[in-house]
Coordinates of C-alpha atoms in Angstrom, one line a residue:
X200 CA 16.2 -4.4 -16.5
X201 CA 19.7 -3.8 -15.2
X202 CA 19.8 -4.1 -11.4
X203 CA 22.3 -3.3 -8.7
X204 CA 22.6 -5.7 -5.8
X205 CA 23.7 -4.4 -2.4
X206 CA 24.4 -6.2 0.8
X207 CA 23.3 -4.3 3.9
X208 CA 26.3 -3.7 6.1
X209 CA 24.8 -2.2 9.2
X210 CA 26.8 -3.1 12.3
X211 CA 25.7 -4.5 15.7
X212 CA 26.6 -7.3 18.1
X213 CA 24.2 -9.8 16.4
X214 CA 25.2 -12.6 18.7
X215 CA 24.5 -10.6 21.8
X216 CA 21.1 -9.4 20.5
X217 CA 20.2 -12.9 19.6
X218 CA 21.0 -14.1 23.1
X219 CA 19.0 -11.3 24.8
X220 CA 15.9 -11.8 22.7
X221 CA 16.1 -15.5 22.0
X222 CA 16.4 -15.1 18.3
X223 CA 18.8 -16.3 15.6
X224 CA 21.7 -14.1 14.6
X225 CA 20.2 -13.9 11.1
X226 CA 17.0 -12.5 12.6
X227 CA 18.9 -10.1 14.7
X228 CA 20.7 -8.8 11.6
X229 CA 17.4 -8.4 9.7
X230 CA 16.0 -6.3 12.5
X231 CA 19.1 -4.1 12.5
X232 CA 18.7 -3.6 8.8
X233 CA 15.3 -2.2 9.5
X234 CA 17.0 0.5 11.6
X235 CA 15.6 -0.9 14.8
X236 CA 18.3 0.0 17.3
X237 CA 18.3 -0.4 21.1
X238 CA 16.7 -2.9 23.4
X239 CA 13.5 -1.0 23.8
X240 CA 13.0 -0.5 20.1
X241 CA 13.8 -4.2 19.4
X242 CA 11.4 -5.3 22.2
X243 CA 8.6 -3.1 20.7
X244 CA 9.3 -4.5 17.2
X245 CA 9.0 -8.1 18.4
X246 CA 6.1 -7.4 20.8
X247 CA 3.5 -5.2 19.0
X248 CA 1.0 -5.2 21.8
X249 CA -1.8 -2.7 22.5
X250 CA 0.0 -1.1 25.3
X251 CA 2.7 0.2 22.9
X252 CA 0.2 2.2 20.8
X253 CA 0.5 6.0 21.2
X254 CA -2.1 7.9 23.2
X255 CA -4.7 9.3 20.8
X256 CA -5.0 12.4 22.9
X257 CA -1.6 13.5 21.6
X258 CA -3.2 14.2 18.3
X259 CA -3.7 18.0 18.0
X260 CA -7.4 18.9 18.1
X261 CA -8.4 15.3 18.9
X262 CA -9.9 16.4 22.2
X263 CA -11.4 19.5 20.6
X264 CA -13.0 17.5 17.8
X265 CA -14.3 14.9 20.2
X266 CA -15.8 17.6 22.4
X267 CA -17.6 19.1 19.4
X268 CA -19.0 15.8 18.4
X269 CA -20.1 14.9 21.9
X270 CA -21.9 18.2 22.2
X271 CA -23.6 17.7 18.8
X272 CA -24.6 14.1 19.7
X273 CA -26.1 15.4 23.0
X274 CA -28.1 18.0 21.1
X275 CA -29.4 15.4 18.6
X276 CA -27.8 17.3 15.7
X277 CA -27.4 15.6 12.3
X278 CA -23.8 14.6 11.5
X279 CA -22.6 13.7 8.1
X280 CA -19.4 11.8 7.3
X281 CA -17.7 12.6 4.0
X282 CA -15.2 10.0 3.0
X283 CA -13.2 9.1 -0.1
X284 CA -13.7 6.5 -2.8
X285 CA -10.5 4.4 -2.1
X286 CA -9.8 1.7 0.4
X287 CA -8.6 4.1 3.1
X288 CA -11.5 6.5 2.7
X289 CA -14.1 3.7 2.7
X290 CA -12.7 2.1 5.9
X291 CA -12.3 5.5 7.6
X292 CA -15.9 6.3 6.8
X293 CA -16.9 2.9 8.2
X294 CA -15.0 3.5 11.4
X295 CA -16.5 7.0 11.9
X296 CA -20.0 5.9 11.1
X297 CA -19.8 2.9 13.4
X298 CA -18.1 4.9 16.2
X299 CA -20.6 7.8 16.0
X300 CA -23.6 5.6 16.0
X301 CA -22.3 3.6 18.9
X302 CA -22.3 7.0 20.7
X303 CA -25.9 7.5 19.8
X304 CA -25.3 10.0 16.9
X305 CA -27.7 10.7 14.1
X306 CA -25.1 10.1 11.5
X307 CA -25.1 9.4 7.7
X308 CA -22.5 9.5 5.0
X309 CA -21.5 10.7 1.6
X310 CA -18.8 9.0 -0.5
X311 CA -17.8 11.1 -3.5
X312 CA -18.1 9.7 -7.0
X313 CA -14.6 9.5 -8.5
X314 CA -15.8 10.7 -11.9
X315 CA -18.6 13.1 -11.1
X316 CA -17.4 14.5 -7.8
X317 CA -13.6 14.0 -7.9
X318 CA -11.6 13.8 -4.7
X319 CA -12.8 15.2 -1.4
X320 CA -15.5 17.7 -0.6
X321 CA -17.0 20.0 -3.2
X322 CA -19.6 22.8 -3.1
X323 CA -22.3 20.6 -4.3
X324 CA -21.9 18.4 -1.2
X325 CA -22.1 21.4 1.0
X326 CA -25.3 22.5 -0.7
X327 CA -26.8 19.0 -0.3
X328 CA -25.8 19.0 3.3
X329 CA -27.5 22.3 3.9
X330 CA -30.7 21.0 2.1
X331 CA -30.6 17.9 4.3
X332 CA -30.4 20.0 7.5
X333 CA -26.9 18.6 8.3
X334 CA -25.4 20.4 11.3
X335 CA -21.9 19.0 11.3
X336 CA -19.6 17.4 8.7
X337 CA -16.8 15.1 9.6
X338 CA -14.3 14.4 6.8
X339 CA -12.0 11.4 6.6
X340 CA -9.1 10.8 4.3
X341 CA -9.7 14.3 2.9
X342 CA -10.4 17.9 4.0
X343 CA -6.9 19.2 4.6
X344 CA -6.8 21.0 1.2
X345 CA -10.6 21.9 1.2
X346 CA -10.3 25.5 2.5
X347 CA -12.9 27.0 0.0
X348 CA -15.4 24.3 0.6
X349 CA -15.0 24.6 4.4
X350 CA -15.5 28.3 4.1
X351 CA -18.7 27.6 2.2
X352 CA -19.9 25.2 4.9
X353 CA -19.4 27.8 7.6
X354 CA -21.3 30.3 5.5
X355 CA -24.1 27.7 5.5
X356 CA -23.9 27.4 9.3
X357 CA -22.3 24.0 9.2
X358 CA -19.6 22.9 11.6
X359 CA -16.7 21.0 10.1
X360 CA -14.3 18.6 11.8
X361 CA -11.5 17.4 9.5
X362 CA -9.7 14.1 10.0
X363 CA -7.0 13.5 7.3
X364 CA -3.5 12.3 6.8
X365 CA -2.4 14.0 3.6
X366 CA 0.3 16.6 3.3
X367 CA -0.8 20.1 4.4
X368 CA -0.8 22.4 1.4
X369 CA 2.0 25.0 1.4
X370 CA 3.6 27.8 -0.5
X371 CA 7.3 28.7 -0.5
X372 CA 8.3 32.0 1.0
X373 CA 11.1 34.2 -0.4
X374 CA 13.7 32.3 1.6
X375 CA 12.4 28.9 0.6
X376 CA 10.6 28.3 3.9
X377 CA 7.3 26.4 3.7
X378 CA 4.2 28.5 4.5
X379 CA 1.5 26.0 5.5
X380 CA -2.1 26.7 4.6
X381 CA -4.5 25.1 7.0
X382 CA -8.3 25.1 6.2
X383 CA -10.6 27.1 8.6
X384 CA -12.2 24.0 10.1
X385 CA -13.5 23.9 13.6
X386 CA -11.1 21.1 14.4
X387 CA -8.3 19.5 12.4
X388 CA -7.0 16.1 13.3
X389 CA -4.0 15.3 11.1
X390 CA -0.6 14.3 12.5
X391 CA 1.2 16.1 9.7
X392 CA -0.2 19.6 10.5
X393 CA 2.3 22.0 12.1
X394 CA 2.3 21.9 15.9
X395 CA 0.9 18.4 16.3
X396 CA 2.9 16.6 19.0
X397 CA 1.8 13.1 17.9
X398 CA 5.0 11.0 17.7
X399 CA 4.2 9.0 14.6
X400 CA 3.3 11.0 11.4
X401 CA 2.6 8.2 9.0
X402 CA -0.9 7.1 9.9
X403 CA -3.4 6.5 7.2
X404 CA -6.8 8.2 7.1
X405 CA -8.6 5.3 8.8
X406 CA -6.1 5.2 11.6
X407 CA -6.6 9.0 12.3
X408 CA -10.4 8.5 12.3
X409 CA -10.0 5.5 14.7
X410 CA -7.9 7.6 17.0
X411 CA -10.6 10.3 17.1
X412 CA -13.2 7.6 17.9
X413 CA -11.1 6.4 20.8
X414 CA -11.0 9.9 22.2
X415 CA -14.8 10.3 21.6
X416 CA -15.5 6.9 23.4
X417 CA -13.5 8.1 26.4
X418 CA -15.6 11.3 26.5
X419 CA -18.8 9.4 26.1
X420 CA -18.0 6.8 28.9
X421 CA -17.5 3.9 26.5
X422 CA -14.6 1.6 27.2
X423 CA -11.7 2.2 24.8
X424 CA -11.4 -1.6 24.4
X425 CA -14.6 -1.5 22.3
X426 CA -12.7 0.6 19.7
X427 CA -10.5 -2.4 19.0
X428 CA -13.5 -4.1 17.3
X429 CA -12.6 -1.8 14.3
X430 CA -8.8 -2.3 14.3
X431 CA -9.0 -4.8 11.4
X432 CA -10.4 -2.0 9.3
X433 CA -7.4 0.2 10.3
X434 CA -5.0 -2.5 9.2
X435 CA -6.9 -3.1 6.0
X436 CA -6.7 0.6 5.1
X437 CA -3.0 1.0 6.2
X438 CA -1.8 -1.8 3.9
X439 CA -4.3 -1.0 1.1
X440 CA -3.2 2.7 1.0
X441 CA 0.5 1.6 0.9
X442 CA 1.5 3.3 4.1
X443 CA 4.9 2.6 5.6
X444 CA 4.8 -0.5 7.8
X445 CA 7.1 1.0 10.4
X446 CA 6.6 2.1 14.0
X447 CA 2.9 2.3 15.0
X448 CA 1.6 1.4 11.6
X449 CA 3.3 -2.0 11.8
X450 CA 1.8 -2.5 15.3
X451 CA -1.7 -1.5 14.0
X452 CA -1.5 -3.9 11.1
X453 CA -0.2 -6.8 13.3
X454 CA -3.0 -6.3 15.8
X455 CA -5.5 -5.8 12.9
X456 CA -4.4 -9.1 11.3
X457 CA -5.0 -10.9 14.7
X458 CA -8.4 -9.3 14.8
X459 CA -9.4 -10.3 11.2
X460 CA -8.5 -13.9 12.0
X461 CA -11.4 -13.8 14.4
X462 CA -13.7 -11.3 12.8
X463 CA -17.4 -11.7 12.7
X464 CA -18.0 -8.7 10.4
X465 CA -20.3 -10.1 7.7
X466 CA -18.8 -7.8 5.0
X467 CA -15.2 -8.8 5.7
X468 CA -16.1 -12.5 6.0
X469 CA -18.1 -12.4 2.7
X470 CA -15.2 -10.7 0.9
X471 CA -12.7 -13.3 2.2
X472 CA -15.0 -16.2 1.3
X473 CA -15.7 -14.8 -2.2
X474 CA -12.0 -14.8 -2.8
X475 CA -11.8 -18.4 -1.8
X476 CA -9.9 -17.7 1.4
X477 CA -10.4 -18.4 5.1
X478 CA -10.1 -15.6 7.6
X479 CA -7.2 -17.5 9.4
X480 CA -5.2 -17.3 6.2
X481 CA -5.2 -13.6 5.8
X482 CA -1.9 -11.8 5.8
X483 CA -0.9 -8.2 4.9
X484 CA -0.3 -9.4 1.3
X485 CA -4.0 -10.3 0.9
X486 CA -5.0 -6.9 2.1
X487 CA -2.9 -5.3 -0.5
X488 CA -3.3 -7.6 -3.5
X489 CA -6.5 -9.6 -3.1
X490 CA -9.1 -8.0 -0.8
X491 CA -8.1 -4.4 -1.2
X492 CA -8.4 -4.2 -5.0
X493 CA -12.0 -5.5 -4.7
X494 CA -12.9 -2.6 -2.4
X495 CA -11.1 -0.1 -4.7
X496 CA -12.8 -1.6 -7.8
X497 CA -16.2 -0.2 -6.8
X498 CA -14.8 3.3 -6.5
X499 CA -13.1 3.0 -9.9
X500 CA -15.8 1.4 -12.0
X501 CA -19.0 2.0 -10.1
X502 CA -19.4 3.7 -6.8
X503 CA -17.5 3.3 -3.5
X504 CA -20.8 3.4 -1.7
X505 CA -21.2 -0.2 -2.6
X506 CA -17.9 -1.1 -0.7
X507 CA -19.0 0.9 2.4
X508 CA -22.4 -0.8 2.2
X509 CA -20.6 -4.2 2.3
X510 CA -18.7 -3.3 5.5
X511 CA -21.9 -2.0 7.1
X512 CA -24.1 -4.9 6.0
X513 CA -25.3 -7.0 9.0
X514 CA -26.5 -10.0 7.0
X515 CA -23.9 -12.5 5.7
X516 CA -26.3 -13.5 2.9
X517 CA -26.7 -9.9 1.6
X518 CA -23.0 -9.3 2.2
X519 CA -22.1 -12.3 0.1
X520 CA -24.1 -10.8 -2.9
X521 CA -22.3 -7.5 -2.5
X522 CA -18.9 -9.2 -2.2
X523 CA -19.5 -11.3 -5.3
X524 CA -20.4 -8.1 -7.2
X525 CA -17.1 -6.5 -6.0
X526 CA -15.1 -9.5 -7.1
X527 CA -16.7 -9.3 -10.6
X528 CA -16.0 -5.6 -10.8
X529 CA -12.3 -6.2 -9.9
X530 CA -12.1 -8.9 -12.6
X531 CA -13.3 -6.3 -15.1
X532 CA -10.9 -3.8 -13.7
X533 CA -8.0 -6.2 -14.3
X534 CA -9.0 -6.6 -18.0
X535 CA -9.2 -2.8 -18.5
X536 CA -5.9 -2.3 -16.8
X537 CA -4.1 -4.7 -19.2
X538 CA -5.6 -2.8 -22.1
X539 CA -4.4 0.5 -20.6
X540 CA -0.9 -0.8 -20.1
X541 CA -0.7 -1.9 -23.7
X542 CA -1.9 1.5 -24.8
X543 CA 0.6 3.3 -22.6
X544 CA 3.5 1.2 -23.9
X545 CA 2.5 2.1 -27.5
X546 CA 2.5 5.8 -26.6
X547 CA 5.9 5.6 -24.9
X548 CA 7.4 4.0 -28.0
X549 CA 5.7 6.3 -30.5
X550 CA 6.4 9.6 -28.7
X551 CA 9.9 8.7 -27.2
X552 CA 8.6 9.3 -23.7
X553 CA 10.9 6.6 -22.3
X554 CA 13.8 9.0 -22.6
X555 CA 12.2 11.5 -20.2
X556 CA 13.3 11.6 -16.5
X557 CA 9.6 12.0 -15.5
X558 CA 7.2 10.2 -17.8
X559 CA 3.9 11.9 -18.6
X560 CA 1.6 9.6 -20.6
X561 CA -1.6 11.0 -22.0
X562 CA -4.2 8.3 -22.8
X563 CA -7.4 10.2 -23.8
X564 CA -9.6 7.1 -23.9
X565 CA -8.4 5.5 -20.7
X566 CA -10.9 5.2 -17.8
X567 CA -9.6 7.9 -15.5
X568 CA -10.0 5.7 -12.5
X569 CA -7.3 3.3 -13.8
X570 CA -4.6 6.0 -14.4
X571 CA -2.9 5.3 -11.0
X572 CA -2.8 1.5 -11.5
X573 CA -1.4 1.9 -15.0
X574 CA 1.2 4.5 -13.8
X575 CA 2.3 2.0 -11.1
X576 CA 2.8 -0.8 -13.7
X577 CA 4.8 1.5 -16.0
X578 CA 6.8 2.7 -13.1
X579 CA 7.8 -0.9 -12.3
X580 CA 8.8 -1.5 -15.9
X581 CA 11.0 1.7 -16.3
X582 CA 11.8 2.5 -12.7
X583 CA 11.0 6.2 -13.3
X584 CA 8.3 8.6 -11.9
X585 CA 5.2 8.2 -14.1
X586 CA 2.0 10.2 -14.6
X587 CA -0.9 8.8 -16.6
X588 CA -3.5 11.3 -17.7
X589 CA -6.9 10.7 -19.2
X590 CA -9.8 12.8 -20.5
X591 CA -12.3 13.7 -17.7
X592 CA -16.0 14.0 -18.1
X593 CA -15.9 17.7 -17.3
X594 CA -13.8 18.3 -20.5
X595 CA -10.5 18.6 -18.7
X596 CA -7.9 16.0 -17.9
X597 CA -7.4 14.0 -14.7
X598 CA -4.4 11.9 -13.8
X599 CA -2.5 10.0 -11.2
X600 CA 1.2 9.6 -10.6
X601 CA 3.4 6.9 -9.0
X602 CA 7.0 7.7 -8.0
X603 CA 10.4 6.2 -7.1
X604 CA 12.2 6.8 -3.8
X605 CA 14.5 9.4 -5.3
X606 CA 11.6 11.7 -6.4
X607 CA 9.2 13.4 -4.0
X608 CA 6.2 13.6 -6.3
X609 CA 4.0 16.0 -4.3
X610 CA 6.8 18.5 -3.7
X611 CA 7.9 18.5 -7.3
X612 CA 4.3 19.1 -8.4
X613 CA 4.1 22.2 -6.3
X614 CA 6.7 23.7 -8.8
X615 CA 4.0 23.3 -11.5
X616 CA 1.0 24.2 -9.4
X617 CA -0.1 27.0 -11.7
X618 CA -1.0 24.4 -14.3
X619 CA -3.5 22.5 -12.1
X620 CA -7.1 23.1 -11.3
X621 CA -6.6 20.6 -8.4
X622 CA -3.8 18.4 -7.1
X623 CA -2.6 16.6 -4.0
X624 CA -0.8 13.5 -2.7
X625 CA 2.3 12.0 -1.1
X626 CA 6.0 11.7 -2.0
X627 CA 5.2 8.4 -3.7
X628 CA 1.8 9.0 -5.3
X629 CA -0.3 12.0 -6.4
X630 CA -3.4 13.0 -8.3
X631 CA -4.3 16.0 -10.4
X632 CA -6.8 17.8 -12.6
X633 CA -5.9 20.3 -15.4
X634 CA -7.0 21.7 -18.7
X635 CA -6.0 19.8 -21.8
X636 CA -3.8 22.5 -23.1
X637 CA -1.6 22.1 -20.0
X638 CA -0.6 18.5 -20.6
X639 CA 2.5 19.2 -22.7
X640 CA 3.6 22.2 -20.5
X641 CA 3.2 19.9 -17.5
X642 CA 5.5 17.3 -19.1
X643 CA 8.1 19.9 -20.0
X644 CA 7.9 21.6 -16.7
X645 CA 8.4 18.5 -14.6
X646 CA 11.3 17.4 -16.7
X647 CA 13.0 20.8 -16.6
X648 CA 12.8 20.8 -12.8
X649 CA 13.9 17.2 -12.3
X650 CA 17.3 16.6 -10.9
X651 CA 17.2 12.8 -11.2
X652 CA 20.4 11.1 -12.4
X653 CA 20.9 7.8 -14.4
X654 CA 21.8 6.2 -11.1
X655 CA 18.3 6.9 -9.7
X656 CA 16.7 4.9 -12.5
X657 CA 18.6 1.7 -11.7
X658 CA 16.5 -0.7 -9.5
X659 CA 18.4 -1.5 -6.3
X660 CA 18.1 -4.9 -4.7
X661 CA 19.0 -4.6 -1.0
X662 CA 20.1 -7.9 0.4
X663 CA 19.7 -8.5 4.1
X664 CA 21.8 -11.6 4.5
X665 CA 24.0 -13.6 2.2
X666 CA 22.9 -17.0 3.6
X667 CA 23.9 -20.5 2.4
X668 CA 21.0 -22.7 1.4
X669 CA 22.2 -25.3 4.0
X670 CA 21.6 -22.9 6.8
X671 CA 17.8 -22.8 6.2
X672 CA 15.6 -24.9 8.4
X673 CA 11.9 -24.9 9.4
X674 CA 12.5 -23.3 12.8
X675 CA 14.3 -20.4 11.3
X676 CA 11.5 -19.8 8.8
X677 CA 8.9 -19.8 11.6
X678 CA 11.1 -17.3 13.5
X679 CA 11.0 -15.0 10.5
X680 CA 7.2 -14.8 10.9
X681 CA 7.8 -12.7 14.0
X682 CA 9.1 -10.0 11.7
X683 CA 5.7 -9.8 9.9
X684 CA 3.6 -8.0 8.7
X685 CA 5.7 -7.3 5.6
X686 CA 5.1 -4.4 3.3
X687 CA 6.4 -1.0 2.4
X688 CA 9.0 0.1 4.9
X689 CA 9.2 -3.4 6.4
X690 CA 10.0 -5.4 3.3
X691 CA 10.2 -9.1 3.4
X692 CA 13.8 -10.1 4.1
X693 CA 16.0 -10.7 1.0
X694 CA 18.5 -13.5 1.2
X695 CA 21.2 -14.2 -1.4
X696 CA 23.7 -16.9 -2.3
X697 CA 26.4 -17.0 -4.9
X698 CA 27.6 -19.9 -7.1
X699 CA 24.6 -22.2 -6.9
X700 CA 24.4 -24.9 -9.6
X701 CA 21.3 -26.8 -10.6
X702 CA 21.0 -30.6 -10.3
X703 CA 17.9 -30.8 -12.4
X704 CA 15.1 -28.6 -13.6
X705 CA 11.5 -28.9 -14.9
X706 CA 8.7 -26.6 -16.0
X707 CA 5.6 -27.6 -14.1
X708 CA 2.1 -26.4 -13.3
X709 CA -1.3 -26.6 -15.1
X710 CA -0.3 -23.7 -17.3
X711 CA 3.4 -24.6 -17.5
X712 CA 4.3 -21.4 -15.7
X713 CA 6.4 -22.6 -12.9
X714 CA 10.1 -23.4 -13.0
X715 CA 11.2 -26.0 -10.5
X716 CA 14.8 -26.8 -9.8
X717 CA 17.0 -28.5 -7.3
X718 CA 20.0 -26.3 -6.3
X719 CA 23.3 -27.0 -4.5
X720 CA 25.5 -24.2 -3.2
X721 CA 28.7 -26.1 -2.3
X722 CA 28.0 -25.8 1.4
X723 CA 26.4 -29.3 1.8
X724 CA 23.1 -30.8 0.6
X725 CA 20.6 -29.5 -1.9
X726 CA 17.3 -27.7 -1.7
X727 CA 14.2 -27.4 -4.0
X728 CA 13.7 -24.0 -5.7
X729 CA 10.8 -22.5 -7.6
X730 CA 10.6 -19.5 -9.9
X731 CA 7.3 -17.9 -10.9
X732 CA 8.6 -15.2 -13.2
X733 CA 9.4 -15.1 -16.9
X734 CA 10.6 -18.6 -17.5
X735 CA 11.7 -18.0 -21.1
X736 CA 13.9 -15.1 -19.9
X737 CA 15.4 -17.4 -17.2
X738 CA 16.1 -20.1 -19.8
X739 CA 17.7 -17.5 -22.1
X740 CA 19.9 -16.5 -19.1
X741 CA 21.0 -20.1 -18.6
X742 CA 21.9 -20.3 -22.3
X743 CA 24.2 -17.3 -21.9
X744 CA 25.7 -18.8 -18.8
X745 CA 26.5 -22.2 -20.4
X746 CA 25.1 -23.6 -23.7
X747 CA 21.8 -24.8 -25.1
X748 CA 23.1 -28.4 -25.0
X749 CA 23.8 -28.1 -21.2
X750 CA 20.5 -26.5 -20.5
X751 CA 18.6 -29.1 -22.4
X752 CA 20.5 -31.8 -20.5
X753 CA 19.6 -30.1 -17.2
X754 CA 15.9 -30.3 -18.1
X755 CA 16.3 -34.0 -18.8
X756 CA 17.5 -34.4 -15.2
X757 CA 21.2 -34.4 -15.6
X758 CA 23.2 -32.2 -13.1
X759 CA 25.2 -29.4 -14.8
X760 CA 28.0 -27.2 -13.7
X761 CA 26.2 -24.0 -14.5
X762 CA 26.9 -21.4 -11.8
X763 CA 24.8 -18.3 -11.0
X764 CA 23.7 -16.2 -8.1
X765 CA 20.2 -15.8 -6.7
X766 CA 18.2 -13.8 -4.2
X767 CA 15.5 -15.9 -2.6
X768 CA 12.7 -16.3 0.0
X769 CA 12.9 -19.4 2.2
X770 CA 9.6 -21.1 2.7
X771 CA 8.0 -24.3 3.9
X772 CA 6.2 -26.4 1.3
X773 CA 3.4 -28.5 2.7
X774 CA 2.3 -30.1 -0.5
X775 CA 0.2 -33.3 0.1
X776 CA 0.9 -33.0 3.8
X777 CA 4.6 -33.3 3.6
X778 CA 6.6 -30.5 5.1
X779 CA 9.9 -29.6 3.5
X780 CA 12.0 -26.5 3.1
X781 CA 12.3 -24.8 -0.3
X782 CA 13.3 -21.4 -1.7
X783 CA 11.5 -19.1 -4.0
X784 CA 13.9 -17.4 -6.5
X785 CA 13.3 -13.6 -6.8
X786 CA 16.3 -12.4 -8.8
X787 CA 19.2 -14.0 -10.6
X788 CA 22.4 -13.0 -12.2

């Protein structure tokens, strides 16, 4: 796919910043590229200590919600936590359950079934809560759009405390002003609600739940420090739910990673071990792409109650059995996802959907729980907003969408809200339910409203620093670790160099899926480089740059005067105990 490369040109006195904070000028430039400006902000970015977290009492209704729960606990009332079936909802439910029980609450939980219940509370759950003599419901990662269900709960005499982080539903007034519609809960803890003074609005559901537990601990006389036993779960959910790793979120994830490196939680340990990892190895990447998918797999193909059971399990032996089952479920999910992607690509070709600004792909036989993953993969391929829809068991259609930065998915969906039976989400992702006959009107409606241009569909590669390969050294790479955790909003730094030429090349690895080269950039010395992408495409690129004869000679070990540019990650290779610098090629042109 065609790409545009841009070099960040944000200005600052990088030398002075480097001297004040004891960092390289390259590191100072990367920090400035993350819009971290001023000594206090830079210090906070590099420090990430507990003392820099925001006061949980700043969350609107946090004290009110904690007071309600403390009173219910004192009265011995039954409290039910209603979570969600994804990684955020499961970890949020764990945090609330563990926190409430630490306070002496009679607390149980309900995790909706993705297929049978759908997202969030429903009237069936309210009826079951009433039958079970539940006095109070606490939601997590849901509830902000559950006004009818909360009204039903009140009619049944049930108190409701909402903890959520999703966008507050709204309608547009005649002048285009947003009119927010808050549910009639007894307390609403959500930093995105109008009038909430909390400084950071991007918390995930588990983080909001954790903040409430902190306030509740204070009211119950429990040291707040005890709440940090759950911060690994906050980090896990923050990364797994693809939240921005900026501001407080980045601090929470950094502190959570430190905690998971020492965790004794049997469920987390078992999941780590079943994935053939050690707890000290875990980085944000593992949360998002190794451990997190296992937690999500149970909610997609089975029941998320199994994932919550894993986190709550006190026995490492039993936790290991549960973790093994989750890993197996995730392997099955991977296989079904590949089948779904192939089906989606066939539909795109046959129906000409690739020409649409917003792609709506209807896959009747697709497992509805995989729609979001498939949408994400198609979005990566076409760099367009994508919705994947599948037949639901109730006879309607359910779907998920994944977006690009130029398209606020949730806001655009509000323009078609009459077509949905239910919808919600974020700027970058959303979910919906509708009747089958509305699929084509939905596709037409979204595209008629879309103002996207051809420029919006071109992937943009933002380069932090054009840096000669000869500048890289182990100390600098170790310094870059201070910028972690990396993820959405705090992406891994991108470096680039022009005019490199290869000295030799080889295809290696057990499955012959790694390209290894030695590169020289004219600034002195050479460095090893590896590429894990499409090797055939890379070879075809080299043929275009030179000739088949030259490329074949290169793979025989003869240096060639083939010139190209790369973006790369510097890394330290410790193969067989030897430590040497190498680069991982990300893009080339």
